[in-house]
Tab-separated table of C-alpha atoms in Angstrom:
chain	number	residue	atom	x	y	z
A	253	UNK	CA	0.000	0.000	0.000
A	254	UNK	CA	1.115	3.550	-0.570
A	255	UNK	CA	2.129	5.580	2.443
A	256	UNK	CA	0.604	8.878	3.428
A	257	UNK	CA	2.987	11.687	4.307
A	258	UNK	CA	1.943	11.616	7.940
A	259	UNK	CA	2.367	7.859	8.258
A	260	UNK	CA	5.755	8.016	6.559
A	261	UNK	CA	6.796	10.747	8.969
A	262	UNK	CA	5.692	8.686	11.970
A	263	UNK	CA	7.485	5.580	10.708
A	264	UNK	CA	10.733	7.375	9.915
A	265	UNK	CA	10.762	9.236	13.209
A	266	UNK	CA	9.746	6.307	15.375
A	267	UNK	CA	13.311	5.438	16.326
A	268	UNK	CA	15.087	8.762	16.165
A	269	UNK	CA	14.780	12.508	16.518
A	270	UNK	CA	16.558	12.909	13.169
A	271	UNK	CA	15.179	12.715	9.620
A	272	UNK	CA	17.601	12.022	6.789
A	273	UNK	CA	14.761	12.425	4.307
A	274	UNK	CA	11.163	13.545	4.012
A	275	UNK	CA	8.834	11.545	1.816
A	276	UNK	CA	5.093	11.724	1.220
A	277	UNK	CA	2.640	10.315	-1.287
A	278	UNK	CA	-0.790	11.748	-0.700
A	279	UNK	CA	-3.332	9.884	-2.797
A	280	UNK	CA	-0.789	7.290	-3.889
A	281	UNK	CA	0.132	8.926	-7.211
A	282	UNK	CA	2.091	12.094	-6.403
A	283	UNK	CA	5.209	11.144	-4.413
A	284	UNK	CA	7.487	13.916	-3.178
A	285	UNK	CA	10.978	13.625	-1.733
A	286	UNK	CA	13.442	15.934	-0.046
A	287	UNK	CA	16.698	15.078	1.709
A	288	UNK	CA	18.647	16.671	4.528
A	289	UNK	CA	21.733	18.429	3.152
A	290	UNK	CA	24.362	16.773	5.311
A	291	UNK	CA	27.118	19.082	4.082
A	292	UNK	CA	25.484	21.815	6.176
A	293	UNK	CA	25.267	19.772	9.405
A	294	UNK	CA	25.739	20.674	12.238
A	295	UNK	CA	25.370	24.362	11.429
A	296	UNK	CA	22.078	24.179	9.534
A	297	UNK	CA	19.208	21.794	8.895
A	298	UNK	CA	18.094	22.367	5.323
A	299	UNK	CA	16.268	19.994	2.986
A	300	UNK	CA	16.883	19.685	-0.754
A	301	UNK	CA	13.979	18.800	-3.075
A	302	UNK	CA	14.466	15.728	-5.293
A	303	UNK	CA	12.095	16.079	-8.280
A	304	UNK	CA	13.983	13.782	-10.689
A	305	UNK	CA	16.831	11.290	-11.089
A	306	UNK	CA	19.296	14.065	-11.932
A	307	UNK	CA	18.685	15.648	-8.535
A	308	UNK	CA	18.982	12.245	-6.836
A	309	UNK	CA	22.265	11.590	-8.651
A	310	UNK	CA	23.525	15.041	-7.683
A	311	UNK	CA	22.933	14.766	-3.930
A	312	UNK	CA	24.518	11.300	-3.908
A	313	UNK	CA	27.560	12.326	-5.926
A	314	UNK	CA	28.157	15.546	-3.974
A	315	UNK	CA	27.742	13.676	-0.664
A	316	UNK	CA	24.888	15.922	0.406
A	317	UNK	CA	23.510	12.541	1.397
A	318	UNK	CA	25.758	9.571	2.130
A	319	UNK	CA	25.730	6.209	3.853
A	320	UNK	CA	25.256	3.060	1.769
A	321	UNK	CA	21.656	2.319	2.876
A	322	UNK	CA	20.492	5.908	2.378
A	323	UNK	CA	22.139	6.165	-1.047
A	324	UNK	CA	20.131	3.146	-2.205
A	325	UNK	CA	16.860	4.463	-0.772
A	326	UNK	CA	17.264	7.951	-2.256
A	327	UNK	CA	18.095	6.510	-5.688
A	328	UNK	CA	14.957	4.339	-5.720
A	329	UNK	CA	12.641	7.007	-4.304
A	330	UNK	CA	14.154	9.563	-6.677
A	331	UNK	CA	13.347	7.300	-9.600
A	332	UNK	CA	9.771	6.855	-8.405
A	333	UNK	CA	9.240	10.617	-8.049
A	334	UNK	CA	10.765	11.172	-11.497
A	335	UNK	CA	8.513	8.637	-13.220
A	336	UNK	CA	5.321	9.662	-11.412
A	337	UNK	CA	5.555	13.444	-11.339
A	338	UNK	CA	8.384	14.886	-13.476
A	339	UNK	CA	6.708	16.648	-16.477
A	340	UNK	CA	9.720	16.040	-18.751
A	341	UNK	CA	9.788	12.320	-18.000
A	342	UNK	CA	6.031	11.950	-18.371
A	343	UNK	CA	6.189	13.753	-21.724
A	344	UNK	CA	8.959	11.443	-22.940
A	345	UNK	CA	6.983	8.396	-21.829
A	346	UNK	CA	4.057	9.712	-23.883
A	347	UNK	CA	6.142	8.958	-26.984
A	348	UNK	CA	5.671	5.239	-26.353
A	349	UNK	CA	2.540	3.176	-26.604
A	350	UNK	CA	1.149	2.738	-23.059
A	351	UNK	CA	1.405	-1.043	-23.539
A	352	UNK	CA	4.881	-1.146	-25.108
A	353	UNK	CA	6.542	-2.624	-22.037
A	354	UNK	CA	9.897	-3.243	-23.740
A	355	UNK	CA	10.277	0.372	-24.803
A	356	UNK	CA	9.171	1.695	-21.411
A	357	UNK	CA	11.526	-0.617	-19.508
A	358	UNK	CA	14.390	0.298	-21.833
A	359	UNK	CA	13.713	3.984	-21.196
A	360	UNK	CA	13.681	3.478	-17.425
A	361	UNK	CA	16.840	1.346	-17.560
A	362	UNK	CA	18.749	4.369	-18.890
A	363	UNK	CA	17.752	6.211	-15.728
A	364	UNK	CA	18.802	3.345	-13.442
A	365	UNK	CA	22.101	3.024	-15.327
A	366	UNK	CA	22.678	6.723	-14.752
A	367	UNK	CA	21.976	6.392	-11.032
A	368	UNK	CA	24.532	3.560	-10.837
A	369	UNK	CA	27.273	5.982	-11.903
A	370	UNK	CA	26.768	8.242	-8.873
A	371	UNK	CA	29.093	6.358	-6.496
A	372	UNK	CA	30.794	3.022	-7.269
A	373	UNK	CA	31.843	1.434	-3.963
A	374	UNK	CA	28.588	0.901	-2.041
A	375	UNK	CA	26.954	-2.306	-3.293
A	376	UNK	CA	23.567	-1.429	-1.724
A	377	UNK	CA	22.864	1.002	-4.565
A	378	UNK	CA	23.390	-1.646	-7.241
A	379	UNK	CA	21.473	-4.336	-5.349
A	380	UNK	CA	18.515	-2.021	-4.761
A	381	UNK	CA	18.317	-1.000	-8.414
A	382	UNK	CA	18.616	-4.651	-9.499
A	383	UNK	CA	15.791	-5.559	-7.122
A	384	UNK	CA	13.627	-2.726	-8.392
A	385	UNK	CA	14.323	-3.655	-12.023
A	386	UNK	CA	13.274	-7.243	-11.345
A	387	UNK	CA	9.981	-6.058	-9.850
A	388	UNK	CA	9.346	-3.757	-12.821
A	389	UNK	CA	9.880	-6.640	-15.220
A	390	UNK	CA	7.466	-8.801	-13.253
A	391	UNK	CA	4.856	-6.038	-13.274
A	392	UNK	CA	5.248	-5.568	-17.021
A	393	UNK	CA	4.765	-9.271	-17.756
A	394	UNK	CA	1.818	-9.780	-15.381
A	395	UNK	CA	-1.537	-10.580	-16.939
A	396	UNK	CA	-3.493	-7.517	-17.966
A	397	UNK	CA	-6.161	-6.269	-15.596
A	398	UNK	CA	-7.320	-3.280	-17.592
A	399	UNK	CA	-4.453	-0.928	-16.631
A	400	UNK	CA	-1.930	0.053	-19.325
A	401	UNK	CA	1.520	-1.481	-18.798
A	402	UNK	CA	3.040	1.978	-18.335
A	403	UNK	CA	0.722	2.658	-15.401
A	404	UNK	CA	1.465	-0.752	-13.888
A	405	UNK	CA	5.240	-0.250	-14.176
A	406	UNK	CA	5.219	3.234	-12.664
A	407	UNK	CA	2.899	2.113	-9.878
A	408	UNK	CA	5.229	-0.809	-9.185
A	409	UNK	CA	8.272	1.488	-8.909
A	410	UNK	CA	6.506	3.841	-6.514
A	411	UNK	CA	5.134	1.100	-4.276
A	412	UNK	CA	8.300	-0.972	-4.188
A	413	UNK	CA	10.472	2.061	-3.421
A	414	UNK	CA	8.131	2.805	-0.514
A	415	UNK	CA	8.454	-0.796	0.635
A	416	UNK	CA	12.253	-0.446	0.559
A	417	UNK	CA	11.996	2.712	2.664
A	418	UNK	CA	9.877	0.999	5.293
A	419	UNK	CA	12.031	-2.135	5.245
A	420	UNK	CA	15.213	-0.149	5.847
A	421	UNK	CA	13.978	1.139	9.201
A	422	UNK	CA	12.826	-2.286	10.436
A	423	UNK	CA	16.052	-3.910	9.200
A	424	UNK	CA	18.120	-1.343	11.068
A	425	UNK	CA	16.231	-1.986	14.289
A	426	UNK	CA	16.921	-5.717	13.866
A	427	UNK	CA	20.613	-4.993	13.267
A	428	UNK	CA	20.656	-3.010	16.507
A	429	UNK	CA	19.088	-5.850	18.487
A	430	UNK	CA	21.328	-8.580	17.029
A	431	UNK	CA	24.417	-6.428	17.518
A	432	UNK	CA	23.629	-5.542	21.122
A	433	UNK	CA	22.994	-9.209	21.926
A	434	UNK	CA	26.275	-10.323	20.333
A	435	UNK	CA	28.466	-7.686	21.949
A	436	UNK	CA	26.948	-8.056	25.411
A	437	UNK	CA	27.315	-11.837	25.141
A	438	UNK	CA	30.976	-11.507	24.265
A	439	UNK	CA	32.209	-8.786	26.599
A	440	UNK	CA	29.765	-9.103	29.497
A	441	UNK	CA	26.387	-7.776	30.557
A	442	UNK	CA	27.537	-4.341	31.726
A	443	UNK	CA	27.727	-0.740	30.648
A	444	UNK	CA	29.921	-0.720	27.540
A	445	UNK	CA	32.533	1.698	26.257
A	446	UNK	CA	32.031	1.791	22.494
A	447	UNK	CA	33.977	3.312	19.592
A	448	UNK	CA	32.821	3.999	16.033
A	449	UNK	CA	34.028	5.752	12.891
A	450	UNK	CA	32.265	7.708	10.133
A	451	UNK	CA	28.475	8.064	10.408
A	452	UNK	CA	26.197	5.046	10.487
A	453	UNK	CA	23.184	6.429	12.324
A	454	UNK	CA	19.860	7.924	11.318
A	455	UNK	CA	21.628	10.265	8.899
A	456	UNK	CA	23.120	7.337	6.962
A	457	UNK	CA	19.850	5.406	6.658
A	458	UNK	CA	16.099	5.901	6.510
A	459	UNK	CA	16.099	5.761	10.305
A	460	UNK	CA	17.743	4.297	13.453
A	461	UNK	CA	21.064	3.407	11.835
A	462	UNK	CA	23.316	0.375	11.447
A	463	UNK	CA	26.485	0.510	13.568
A	464	UNK	CA	25.231	3.536	15.492
A	465	UNK	CA	21.908	1.722	15.676
A	466	UNK	CA	23.690	-0.967	17.714
A	467	UNK	CA	24.920	1.783	20.037
A	468	UNK	CA	21.422	3.256	20.172
A	469	UNK	CA	20.027	-0.166	21.154
A	470	UNK	CA	22.637	-0.477	23.933
A	471	UNK	CA	21.518	2.947	25.136
A	472	UNK	CA	17.887	1.800	25.107
A	473	UNK	CA	18.851	-1.175	27.284
A	474	UNK	CA	20.826	1.060	29.674
A	475	UNK	CA	23.997	-0.815	28.709
A	476	UNK	CA	25.917	2.090	27.203
A	477	UNK	CA	28.545	3.747	29.385
A	478	UNK	CA	30.150	5.793	26.626
A	479	UNK	CA	30.353	6.237	22.868
A	480	UNK	CA	33.446	7.705	21.219
A	481	UNK	CA	33.246	8.992	17.650
A	482	UNK	CA	36.349	9.246	15.501
A	483	UNK	CA	36.561	12.511	13.579
A	484	UNK	CA	36.891	10.607	10.262
A	485	UNK	CA	39.208	12.698	8.151
A	486	UNK	CA	39.164	14.197	5.640
A	487	UNK	CA	35.409	14.685	5.228
A	488	UNK	CA	34.734	14.651	8.963
A	489	UNK	CA	31.585	12.555	8.940
A	490	UNK	CA	32.345	11.593	12.539
A	491	UNK	CA	32.724	15.118	13.854
A	492	UNK	CA	30.005	16.714	11.681
A	493	UNK	CA	27.383	13.971	11.720
A	494	UNK	CA	27.958	11.282	14.353
A	495	UNK	CA	28.858	13.826	17.022
A	496	UNK	CA	25.705	15.702	16.035
A	497	UNK	CA	23.597	12.543	16.448
A	498	UNK	CA	25.228	11.735	19.789
A	499	UNK	CA	24.342	15.186	21.102
A	500	UNK	CA	20.818	15.141	19.627
A	501	UNK	CA	20.107	11.677	21.057
A	502	UNK	CA	21.725	12.531	24.439
A	503	UNK	CA	23.875	9.398	24.361
A	504	UNK	CA	25.778	8.860	27.635
A	505	UNK	CA	29.517	9.432	27.686
A	506	UNK	CA	29.570	10.814	24.178
A	507	UNK	CA	32.885	12.247	23.060
A	508	UNK	CA	34.835	13.082	19.917
A	509	UNK	CA	38.481	12.219	19.219
A	510	UNK	CA	40.849	12.559	16.276
A	511	UNK	CA	41.383	9.429	14.209
A	512	UNK	CA	44.959	9.167	15.448
A	513	UNK	CA	43.890	9.065	19.107
A	514	UNK	CA	42.154	5.662	19.024
A	515	UNK	CA	45.188	3.657	20.159
A	516	UNK	CA	45.844	5.955	23.109
A	517	UNK	CA	42.162	5.815	24.074
A	518	UNK	CA	42.206	2.009	24.140
A	519	UNK	CA	45.409	1.862	26.160
A	520	UNK	CA	44.648	4.575	28.707
A	521	UNK	CA	40.851	4.691	29.028
A	522	UNK	CA	39.794	1.224	27.909
A	523	UNK	CA	37.332	0.245	25.166
A	524	UNK	CA	34.953	-2.724	25.208
A	525	UNK	CA	34.182	-2.952	21.493
A	526	UNK	CA	34.268	-1.153	18.158
A	527	UNK	CA	31.318	-1.220	15.787
A	528	UNK	CA	31.526	0.196	12.266
A	529	UNK	CA	29.423	0.206	9.123
A	530	UNK	CA	30.151	-1.218	5.677
A	531	UNK	CA	29.654	-0.315	2.053
A	532	UNK	CA	30.498	-3.793	0.758
A	533	UNK	CA	31.334	-7.136	2.398
A	534	UNK	CA	33.042	-9.720	0.181
A	535	UNK	CA	32.631	-13.501	0.178
A	536	UNK	CA	35.622	-13.935	2.508
A	537	UNK	CA	34.501	-11.200	4.926
A	538	UNK	CA	36.841	-8.445	3.726
A	539	UNK	CA	34.925	-5.205	4.231
A	540	UNK	CA	35.014	-1.839	2.479
A	541	UNK	CA	34.109	1.081	4.678
A	542	UNK	CA	35.051	4.698	5.190
A	543	UNK	CA	38.763	5.464	4.985
A	544	UNK	CA	40.330	4.986	8.420
A	545	UNK	CA	38.318	1.881	9.300
A	546	UNK	CA	41.262	-0.379	8.390
A	547	UNK	CA	43.514	1.621	10.757
A	548	UNK	CA	40.977	1.316	13.559
A	549	UNK	CA	40.706	-2.464	13.094
A	550	UNK	CA	44.486	-2.870	13.442
A	551	UNK	CA	44.519	-0.734	16.581
A	552	UNK	CA	41.635	-2.755	18.011
A	553	UNK	CA	43.429	-6.044	17.288
A	554	UNK	CA	46.562	-4.767	19.020
A	555	UNK	CA	44.516	-4.070	22.165
A	556	UNK	CA	42.322	-7.211	22.047
A	557	UNK	CA	39.191	-5.111	21.454
A	558	UNK	CA	36.370	-6.898	19.553
A	559	UNK	CA	35.731	-5.288	16.187
A	560	UNK	CA	32.244	-5.643	14.673
A	561	UNK	CA	30.850	-4.671	11.287
A	562	UNK	CA	27.129	-3.785	11.162
A	563	UNK	CA	25.383	-3.493	7.814
A	564	UNK	CA	22.273	-4.656	5.939
A	565	UNK	CA	22.104	-8.083	4.300
A	566	UNK	CA	22.179	-6.280	0.946
A	567	UNK	CA	25.760	-5.182	1.671
A	568	UNK	CA	26.978	-8.792	1.402
A	569	UNK	CA	28.487	-9.214	-2.063
A	570	UNK	CA	29.382	-12.849	-2.689
A	571	UNK	CA	30.233	-12.064	-6.316
A	572	UNK	CA	33.517	-10.605	-5.088
A	573	UNK	CA	35.881	-13.112	-3.513
A	574	UNK	CA	38.012	-10.639	-1.555
A	575	UNK	CA	38.635	-6.992	-0.894
A	576	UNK	CA	41.184	-6.927	-3.721
A	577	UNK	CA	38.218	-7.001	-6.127
A	578	UNK	CA	36.471	-3.913	-4.710
A	579	UNK	CA	36.531	-0.709	-6.746
A	580	UNK	CA	37.585	2.052	-4.351
A	581	UNK	CA	36.205	5.490	-5.106
A	582	UNK	CA	38.720	8.335	-5.119
A	583	UNK	CA	37.381	11.753	-4.229
A	584	UNK	CA	38.597	15.140	-5.535
A	585	UNK	CA	41.783	16.514	-3.993
A	586	UNK	CA	39.909	19.704	-3.115
A	587	UNK	CA	37.910	17.855	-0.455
A	588	UNK	CA	41.132	17.046	1.390
A	589	UNK	CA	42.846	20.361	0.754
A	590	UNK	CA	39.894	22.428	1.957
A	591	UNK	CA	39.740	20.659	5.319
A	592	UNK	CA	43.515	20.366	5.822
A	593	UNK	CA	44.533	24.016	5.375
A	594	UNK	CA	47.266	22.705	3.087
A	595	UNK	CA	48.989	24.460	0.184
A	596	UNK	CA	46.554	24.333	-2.713
A	597	UNK	CA	49.259	23.095	-5.103
A	598	UNK	CA	50.264	20.011	-3.082
A	599	UNK	CA	49.302	16.748	-4.844
A	600	UNK	CA	46.786	14.613	-2.943
A	601	UNK	CA	45.655	11.003	-2.881
A	602	UNK	CA	42.137	10.909	-1.480
A	603	UNK	CA	40.500	7.456	-1.436
A	604	UNK	CA	37.043	7.544	0.114
A	605	UNK	CA	37.194	3.963	1.423
A	606	UNK	CA	39.629	1.314	2.585
A	607	UNK	CA	39.283	-2.446	2.996
A	608	UNK	CA	39.481	-4.093	6.410
A	609	UNK	CA	40.777	-7.679	6.103
A	610	UNK	CA	38.428	-10.307	7.536
A	611	UNK	CA	41.087	-11.445	9.994
A	612	UNK	CA	40.584	-8.238	11.994
A	613	UNK	CA	36.780	-8.548	12.157
A	614	UNK	CA	35.103	-10.313	15.101
A	615	UNK	CA	31.618	-10.590	13.601
A	616	UNK	CA	29.389	-9.182	10.872
A	617	UNK	CA	25.987	-8.026	12.114
A	618	UNK	CA	23.008	-8.065	9.735
A	619	UNK	CA	19.253	-7.876	10.208
A	620	UNK	CA	19.130	-11.644	9.672
A	621	UNK	CA	21.659	-12.432	12.398
A	622	UNK	CA	25.361	-12.215	13.185
A	623	UNK	CA	27.928	-13.949	10.979
A	624	UNK	CA	30.651	-15.384	13.187
A	625	UNK	CA	33.893	-17.065	12.230
A	626	UNK	CA	34.185	-20.807	11.744
A	627	UNK	CA	36.617	-22.884	13.800
A	628	UNK	CA	39.332	-22.193	11.232
A	629	UNK	CA	38.955	-18.440	11.819
A	630	UNK	CA	37.263	-17.614	8.498
A	631	UNK	CA	33.852	-16.264	7.542
A	632	UNK	CA	31.502	-18.310	5.365
A	633	UNK	CA	29.501	-15.457	3.874
A	634	UNK	CA	28.279	-17.541	0.941
A	635	UNK	CA	26.517	-20.117	3.154
A	636	UNK	CA	24.916	-17.342	5.220
A	637	UNK	CA	23.597	-15.643	2.085
A	638	UNK	CA	22.233	-18.911	0.665
A	639	UNK	CA	20.521	-19.717	3.955
A	640	UNK	CA	18.777	-16.358	4.232
A	641	UNK	CA	18.043	-15.511	0.593
């Protein structure tokens, strides 16, 4: 069923005081979408309208929105708004016969292909668009019930994108519960000192969060003593976004440190566990996440601190055998130079992600459960995916 604006607002806000996006669909045929411009946080809260796929592509590419789950959701919702309400798109669709499913699907595929070019590393985007394409094809081939195939396809995109939005929130809450159970079971039923990097909370998802959702669930259970956010250079997602969420959610013991302070924190103050997000998890457990995650995993291993990855099931990519196969996005040098106060003519290397080897990861938390290592110390991601697909 389509979601009213008020119901969507209640659902998205049920687990958090923060809204990464605003979506409504009054009457079921006129969806609207706007997203929080995260480049302005924490100084301002401003929303950007997304009337078409070009706008969706733009906010993803510019990192006005970021976080693998949110990227996927905004791409799919952006496509649905484009097809249902964008005058230019509707006019172009008028050039095809309403029942020419092949032509309509081919036209839409150009839009999904375009959305795939926005950011290459996060597999959630590609999986979500593949899933949506499969549903469109099914809708187009379904027996006629009086509605033109164009109407059926567009209706399918809108409704399935809404389903993805709703599913993301419930999946994140399940990730939080599974993660809290696993960490408390391993380190003891007590108030925990947690560490995270980048931003994996409500601002990275449709609501609640993945890795920060685990922290939020520990807070709900009164099992959170402190949460430390790494600054996450050079784009400062930790200091701009996670610190903002920690303050907004009044998380106990919240504090911010520089990326290079993690080792000293573990040695002098003590840390019970690290929990981080993921943009792609390979068949062997190697995990791509925000640059600096690899460093943190090595520091955690040196101090015998459990290191957990928390991400949706859709982040598991068994097509790639290891992290060596992951395409790592490189961002413009300007993004590093502008935050480093460096000479503008110094050459820069600015990868957006790194790959944490599976050997440094304690467990991988998904909404379907926690993947733990076998007796030989390896992850069997393929069997987990087969079991839960």
